XYZ file of C-alpha atoms in Angstrom:
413
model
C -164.492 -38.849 18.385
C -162.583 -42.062 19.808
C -163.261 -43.250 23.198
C -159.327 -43.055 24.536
C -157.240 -40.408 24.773
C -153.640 -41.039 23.016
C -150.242 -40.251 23.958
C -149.240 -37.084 22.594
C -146.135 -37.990 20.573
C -142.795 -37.208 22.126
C -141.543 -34.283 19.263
C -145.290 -32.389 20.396
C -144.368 -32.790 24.202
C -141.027 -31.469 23.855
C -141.859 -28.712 21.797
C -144.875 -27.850 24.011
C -142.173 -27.975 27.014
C -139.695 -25.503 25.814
C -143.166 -22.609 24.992
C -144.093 -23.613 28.912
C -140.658 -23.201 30.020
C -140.014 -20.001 27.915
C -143.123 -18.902 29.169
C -142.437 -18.735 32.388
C -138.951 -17.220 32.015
C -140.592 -14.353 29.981
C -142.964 -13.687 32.286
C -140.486 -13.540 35.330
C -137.841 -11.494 33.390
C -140.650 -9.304 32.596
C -142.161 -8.784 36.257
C -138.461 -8.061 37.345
C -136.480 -4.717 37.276
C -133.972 -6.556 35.310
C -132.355 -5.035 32.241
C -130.521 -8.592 31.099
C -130.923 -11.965 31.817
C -129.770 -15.385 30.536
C -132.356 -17.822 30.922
C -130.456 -20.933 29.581
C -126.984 -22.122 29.104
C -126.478 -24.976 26.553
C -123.406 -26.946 26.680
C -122.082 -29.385 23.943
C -121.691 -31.704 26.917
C -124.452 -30.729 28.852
C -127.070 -31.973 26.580
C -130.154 -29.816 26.685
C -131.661 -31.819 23.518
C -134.836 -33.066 25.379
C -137.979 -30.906 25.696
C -138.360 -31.847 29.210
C -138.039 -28.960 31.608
C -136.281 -30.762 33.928
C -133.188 -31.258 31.121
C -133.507 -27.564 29.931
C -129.811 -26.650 30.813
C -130.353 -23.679 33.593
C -128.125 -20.601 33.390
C -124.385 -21.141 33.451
C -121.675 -18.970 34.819
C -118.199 -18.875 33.178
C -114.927 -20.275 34.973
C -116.981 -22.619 37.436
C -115.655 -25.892 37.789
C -113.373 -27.634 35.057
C -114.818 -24.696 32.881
C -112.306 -22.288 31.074
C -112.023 -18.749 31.422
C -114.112 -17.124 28.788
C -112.020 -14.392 26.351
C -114.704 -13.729 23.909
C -118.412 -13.473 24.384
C -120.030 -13.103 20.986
C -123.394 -11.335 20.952
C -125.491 -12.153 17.957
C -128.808 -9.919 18.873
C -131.740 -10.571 16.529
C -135.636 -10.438 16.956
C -135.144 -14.428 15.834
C -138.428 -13.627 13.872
C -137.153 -16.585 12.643
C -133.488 -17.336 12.684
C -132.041 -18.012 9.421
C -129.082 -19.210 7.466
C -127.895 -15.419 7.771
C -128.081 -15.774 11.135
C -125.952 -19.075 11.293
C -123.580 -17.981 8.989
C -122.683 -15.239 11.445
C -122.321 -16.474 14.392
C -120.419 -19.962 13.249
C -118.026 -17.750 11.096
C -117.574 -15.560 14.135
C -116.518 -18.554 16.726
C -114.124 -20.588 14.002
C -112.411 -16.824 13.622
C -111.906 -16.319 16.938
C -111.258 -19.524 18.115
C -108.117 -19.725 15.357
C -107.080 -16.369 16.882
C -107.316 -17.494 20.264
C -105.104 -20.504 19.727
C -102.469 -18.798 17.584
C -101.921 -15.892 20.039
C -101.556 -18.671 22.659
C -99.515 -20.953 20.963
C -97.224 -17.816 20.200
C -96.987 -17.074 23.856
C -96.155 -21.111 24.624
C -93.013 -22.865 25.256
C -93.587 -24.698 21.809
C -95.793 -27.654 22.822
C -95.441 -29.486 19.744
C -99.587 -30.791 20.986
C -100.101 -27.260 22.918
C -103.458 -25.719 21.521
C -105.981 -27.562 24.065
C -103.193 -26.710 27.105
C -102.439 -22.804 25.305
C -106.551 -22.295 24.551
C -106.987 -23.251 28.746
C -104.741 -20.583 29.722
C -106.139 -17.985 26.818
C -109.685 -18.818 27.205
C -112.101 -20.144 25.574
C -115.265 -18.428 23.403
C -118.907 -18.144 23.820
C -121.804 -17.226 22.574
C -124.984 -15.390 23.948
C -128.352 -15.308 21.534
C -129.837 -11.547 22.472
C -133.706 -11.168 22.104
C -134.477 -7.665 23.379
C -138.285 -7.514 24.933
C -138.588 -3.562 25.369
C -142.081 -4.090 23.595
C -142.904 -6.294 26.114
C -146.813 -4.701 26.682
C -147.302 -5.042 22.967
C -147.894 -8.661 21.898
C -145.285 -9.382 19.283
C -145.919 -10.328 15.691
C -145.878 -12.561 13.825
C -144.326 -15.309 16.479
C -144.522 -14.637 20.232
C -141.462 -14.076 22.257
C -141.778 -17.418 23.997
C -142.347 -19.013 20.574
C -139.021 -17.243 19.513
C -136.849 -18.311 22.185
C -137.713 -21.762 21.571
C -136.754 -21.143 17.816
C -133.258 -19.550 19.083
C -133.344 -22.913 21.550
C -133.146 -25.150 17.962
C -131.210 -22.706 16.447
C -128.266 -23.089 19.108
C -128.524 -26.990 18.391
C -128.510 -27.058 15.038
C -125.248 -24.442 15.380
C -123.804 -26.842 17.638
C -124.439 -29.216 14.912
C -123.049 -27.391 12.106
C -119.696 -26.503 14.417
C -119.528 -30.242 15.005
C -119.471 -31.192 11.007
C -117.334 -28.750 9.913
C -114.742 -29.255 12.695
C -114.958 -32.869 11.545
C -114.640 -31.838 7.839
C -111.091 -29.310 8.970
C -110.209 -31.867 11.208
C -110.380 -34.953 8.551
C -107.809 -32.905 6.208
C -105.090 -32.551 9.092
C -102.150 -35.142 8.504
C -101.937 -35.137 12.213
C -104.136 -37.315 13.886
C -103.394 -35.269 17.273
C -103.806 -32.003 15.675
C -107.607 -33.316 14.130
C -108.329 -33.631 17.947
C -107.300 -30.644 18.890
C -109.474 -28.800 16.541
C -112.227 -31.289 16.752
C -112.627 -30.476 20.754
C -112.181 -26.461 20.127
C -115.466 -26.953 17.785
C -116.747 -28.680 20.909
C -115.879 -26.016 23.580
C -118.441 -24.117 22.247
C -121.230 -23.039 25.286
C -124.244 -20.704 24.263
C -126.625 -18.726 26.312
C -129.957 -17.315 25.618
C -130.424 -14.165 26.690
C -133.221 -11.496 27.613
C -133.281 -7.861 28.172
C -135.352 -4.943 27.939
C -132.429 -2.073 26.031
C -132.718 -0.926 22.818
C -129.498 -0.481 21.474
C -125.920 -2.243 21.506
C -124.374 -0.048 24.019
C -127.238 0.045 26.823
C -127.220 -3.892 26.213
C -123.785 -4.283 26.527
C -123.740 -2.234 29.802
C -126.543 -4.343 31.066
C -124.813 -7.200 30.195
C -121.652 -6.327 32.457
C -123.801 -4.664 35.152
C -125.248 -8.326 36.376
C -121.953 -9.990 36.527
C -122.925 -12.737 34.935
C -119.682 -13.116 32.832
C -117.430 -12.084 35.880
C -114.531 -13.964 36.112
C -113.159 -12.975 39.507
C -109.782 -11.842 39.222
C -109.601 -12.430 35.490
C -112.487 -9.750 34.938
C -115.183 -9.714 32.019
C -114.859 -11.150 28.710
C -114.476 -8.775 25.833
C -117.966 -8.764 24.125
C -118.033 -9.178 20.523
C -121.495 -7.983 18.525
C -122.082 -9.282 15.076
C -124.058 -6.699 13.066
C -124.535 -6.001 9.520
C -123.408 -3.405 7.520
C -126.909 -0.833 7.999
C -126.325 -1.670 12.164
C -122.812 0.556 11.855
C -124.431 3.384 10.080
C -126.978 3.541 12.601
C -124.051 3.486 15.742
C -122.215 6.111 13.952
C -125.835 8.108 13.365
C -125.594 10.796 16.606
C -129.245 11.161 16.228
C -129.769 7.861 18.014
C -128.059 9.647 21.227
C -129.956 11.874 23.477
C -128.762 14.503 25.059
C -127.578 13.891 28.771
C -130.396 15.239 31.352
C -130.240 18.160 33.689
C -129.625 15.428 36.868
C -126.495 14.381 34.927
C -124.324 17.448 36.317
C -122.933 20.087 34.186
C -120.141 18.303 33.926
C -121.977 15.479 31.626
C -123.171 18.468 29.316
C -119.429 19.082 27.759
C -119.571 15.617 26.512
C -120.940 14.867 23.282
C -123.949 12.217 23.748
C -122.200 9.750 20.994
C -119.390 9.770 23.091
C -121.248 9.043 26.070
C -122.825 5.923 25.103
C -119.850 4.583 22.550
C -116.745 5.273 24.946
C -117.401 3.068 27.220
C -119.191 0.585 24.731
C -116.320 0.401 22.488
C -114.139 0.000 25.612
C -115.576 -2.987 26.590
C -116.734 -4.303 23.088
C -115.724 -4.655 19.644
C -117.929 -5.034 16.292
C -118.035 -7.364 13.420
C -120.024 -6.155 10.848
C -121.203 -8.454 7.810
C -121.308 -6.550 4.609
C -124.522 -6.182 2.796
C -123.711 -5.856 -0.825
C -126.735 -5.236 -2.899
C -128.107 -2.008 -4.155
C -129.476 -0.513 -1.323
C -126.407 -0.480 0.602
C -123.822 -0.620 -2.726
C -120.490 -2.980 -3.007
C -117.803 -3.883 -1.119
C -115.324 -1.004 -2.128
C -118.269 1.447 -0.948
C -118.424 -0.495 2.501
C -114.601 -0.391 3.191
C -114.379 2.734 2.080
C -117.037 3.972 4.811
C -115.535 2.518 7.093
C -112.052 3.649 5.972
C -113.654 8.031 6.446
C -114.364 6.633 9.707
C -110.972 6.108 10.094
C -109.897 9.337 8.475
C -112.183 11.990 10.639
C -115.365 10.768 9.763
C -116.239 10.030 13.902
C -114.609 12.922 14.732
C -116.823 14.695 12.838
C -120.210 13.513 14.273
C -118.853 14.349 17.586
C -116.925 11.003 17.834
C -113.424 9.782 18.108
C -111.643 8.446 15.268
C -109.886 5.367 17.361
C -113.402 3.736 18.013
C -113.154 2.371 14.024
C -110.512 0.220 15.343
C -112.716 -1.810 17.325
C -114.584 -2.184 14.195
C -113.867 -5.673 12.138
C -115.601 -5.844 8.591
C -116.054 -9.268 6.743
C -117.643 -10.487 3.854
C -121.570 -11.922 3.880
C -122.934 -13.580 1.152
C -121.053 -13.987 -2.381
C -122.154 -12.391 -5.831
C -125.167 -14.150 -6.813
C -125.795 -16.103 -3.789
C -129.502 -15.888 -2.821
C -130.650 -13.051 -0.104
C -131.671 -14.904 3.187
C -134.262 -12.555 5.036
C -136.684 -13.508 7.952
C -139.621 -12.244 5.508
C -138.983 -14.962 3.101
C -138.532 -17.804 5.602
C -141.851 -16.730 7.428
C -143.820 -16.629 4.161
C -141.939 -20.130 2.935
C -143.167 -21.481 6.268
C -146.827 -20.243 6.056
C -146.943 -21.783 2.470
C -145.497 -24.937 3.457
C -142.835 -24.186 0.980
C -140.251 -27.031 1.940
C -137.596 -26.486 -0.791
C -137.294 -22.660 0.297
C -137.061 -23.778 3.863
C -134.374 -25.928 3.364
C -132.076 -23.594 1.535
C -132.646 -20.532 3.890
C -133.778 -22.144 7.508
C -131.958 -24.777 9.406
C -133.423 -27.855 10.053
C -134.290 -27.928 14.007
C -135.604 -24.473 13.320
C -137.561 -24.831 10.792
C -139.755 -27.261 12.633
C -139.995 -25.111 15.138
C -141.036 -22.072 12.990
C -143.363 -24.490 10.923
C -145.171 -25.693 14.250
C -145.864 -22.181 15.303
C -146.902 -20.657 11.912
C -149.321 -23.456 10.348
C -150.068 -25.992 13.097
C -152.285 -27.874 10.660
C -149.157 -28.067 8.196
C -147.410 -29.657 11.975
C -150.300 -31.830 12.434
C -148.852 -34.818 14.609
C -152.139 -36.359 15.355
C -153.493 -36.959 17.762
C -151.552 -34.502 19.492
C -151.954 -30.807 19.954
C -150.682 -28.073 17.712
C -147.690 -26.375 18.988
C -150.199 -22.889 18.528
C -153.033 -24.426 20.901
C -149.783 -25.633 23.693
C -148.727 -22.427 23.895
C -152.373 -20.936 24.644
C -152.904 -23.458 27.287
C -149.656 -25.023 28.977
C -147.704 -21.604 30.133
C -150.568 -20.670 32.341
C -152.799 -23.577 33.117
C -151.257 -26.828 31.880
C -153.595 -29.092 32.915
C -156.635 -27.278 32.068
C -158.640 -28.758 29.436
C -160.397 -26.670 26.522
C -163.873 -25.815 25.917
C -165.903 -24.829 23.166
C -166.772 -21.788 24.469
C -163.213 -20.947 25.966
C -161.783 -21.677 22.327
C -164.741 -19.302 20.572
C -163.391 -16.779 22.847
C -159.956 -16.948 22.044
C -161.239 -16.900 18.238
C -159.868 -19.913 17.775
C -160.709 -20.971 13.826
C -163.887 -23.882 13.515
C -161.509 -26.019 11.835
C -158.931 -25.776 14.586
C -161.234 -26.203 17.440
C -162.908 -29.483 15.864
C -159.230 -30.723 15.754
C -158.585 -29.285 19.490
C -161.542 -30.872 20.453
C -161.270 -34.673 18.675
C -157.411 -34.900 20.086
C -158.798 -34.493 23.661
C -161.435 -36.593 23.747
């Protein structure tokens, strides 16, 4: 064992920062009667890079300051057990959409600016996006990655979106022949803000009412953004399933009872929200024509028939996922290429801030930074004590494996 104790390197400390900050969100959202909760904002200019708690960007309100008025909020709710390409994919598709859409309705609206998109987007509003990770198994300790560890995951997944927003606005933007217009597009890619988010619901529409109950999104006289969920094709079979809808309870009124549940939970739901769902083509789920076509009896009675209304499947947006042949990206095979140290498969289905993240917390001798601790051993200690210092006996009791507690030990000493 050396005689000094080193400086933990600065990737370790900031990684070990964001599990104690997460940490102690978790654990206040959790002791609190709150249904939803965003626990960080991060802005393209508000940095939020470093792992230092003091630089974690804290919650941030829509239409304060020189911000705009939010028109979309795009909900992307996962268990981020980990985030993936799929995941990315999603919710970068989802913003360039509605960002074009934004800007053409408002340039349509405009006196004909020849340079109006940045002044049209101000008065249309701008998009965000909120990262969901629903805790209603709070009591029961997660597997495989703990909540805390996830949120810091979703943390590098937001940067390395805000990344990926940034290259391919640069890429649109380099094609323009106007120099003016590249800017334009380059600083909608920019505009970008994302929250992460906490609550305790189950499903879409008790989220999205928790979501507008807190006010968060409130825009004063301008209202609440419209929310928009990205789901895949199996999530809108499950909405449109009226066996995931109880029946109203007695204290409801009688009046309550001549409603059909589904319509209960979806009217006001689909009021407030709208879907885009990602087809899954493969052979559990079958092609494209099959999807549309679903979709399409939706349209055609389908809802009606289930106790719905037929009007909700035009708050329904389909779009394409992956292409014919393109490799399936699924959480299962990024956790197994991370607890083999599989490198190659990591890089084609994880993103890169991610991934480190998701390596640290799966093998932390595969992340071993020495002499600093694993990322599994910061999360034991710094959320609750962190300056407590580890002891044999307090690691054999927290069955911590003989070859991790030699290496727990040697880095402290």
């Amino acid at each position: 064992m050396s005689s000094t104790t080193a400086e933990p390197d600065p990737a370790m400390k900031s990684r070990a920062a964001l599990v104690d900050f997460f940490s102690r969100s978790l654990t206040a959202f959790q002791s609190s009667k709150d249904a939803f909760r965003v626990v960080c904002t991060l802005s393209p200019r508000g940095g939020g890079s470093s792992g230092d708690t003091a630089t974690i960007p804290a919650p941030g309100r829509p239409g304060g300051g020189d911000k705009r008025l939010v028109k979309s909020l795009i909900v992307l709710d996962s268990s981020f057990n980990p985030p993936t390409m799929a995941h990315l994919r999603m919710a970068a598709s989802a913003i360039r959409d509605l960002q074009r859409t934004t800007t053409t309705m408002t340039r349509s609206g405009s006196s004909g600016l020849a340079s109006g998109a940045v002044e049209d987007r101000a008065q249309g509003g701008s998009v965000r996006l909120l990262l969901l990770l629903a805790v209603n198994n709070a009591d029961k300790k997660p597997k495989p990655a703990a909540f805390e560890v996830r949120l810091g995951m979703m943390y590098a997944f937001a940067a390395d979106l805000r990344d990926e927003l940034k290259r391919t606005g640069v890429e649109e933007a380099s094609s323009r022949e106007s120099m003016k217009g590249a800017e334009t597009l380059q600083e909608e890619e920019e505009e970008v803000e994302v929250d992460l988010g906490l609550t305790t619901m189950p499903y879409f529409h008790d989220k999205s009412q928790a979501i507008s109950d807190t006010g968060f999104y409130a825009q004063g006289g301008e209202g609440e953004p419209e929310q928009v969920y990205l789901a895949g094709y199996d999530t809108l079979i499950r909405i449109c399933n009226p066996k995931y809808y109880s029946a109203p309870s007695s204290a409801e009124g009688a009046a309550a009872e001549a409603v059909a549940p589904i319509r209960s939970a979806l009217d006001p739901f689909l009021n407030r929200s709208k879907l885009r769902i990602t087809m899954r083509t493969d052979d559990e789920w079958g092609g494209e024509g099959e999807q549309v076509a679903y979709l399409q009896s939706l349209r055609d009675g389908g809802l009606e028939g289930v106790g719905g209304r037929g009007r909700w499947a035009e708050r329904v947006e389909m779009v394409r996922g992956r292409e014919v042949g393109e490799e399936v990206v699924s959480s299962t095979k990024v956790r197994e290429a991370a607890s083999a140290g599989d490198d190659e498969v990591l890089g084609r289905l994880a993103l890169p801030l991610t991934a480190k993240q998701l390596v640290a917390a799966s093998n932390p001798h595969l992340y071993h930074l020495e002499p600093a601790l694993s990322i599994f051993t910061m999360q034991i200690f710094t959320p609750l004590q962190p300056r407590i210092r580890p002891t044999l006996g307090s690691l054999k009791e927290l069955q911590i494996p003989p070859w991790l507690m030699i290496d727990i030990l040697d880095t402290l000493e």
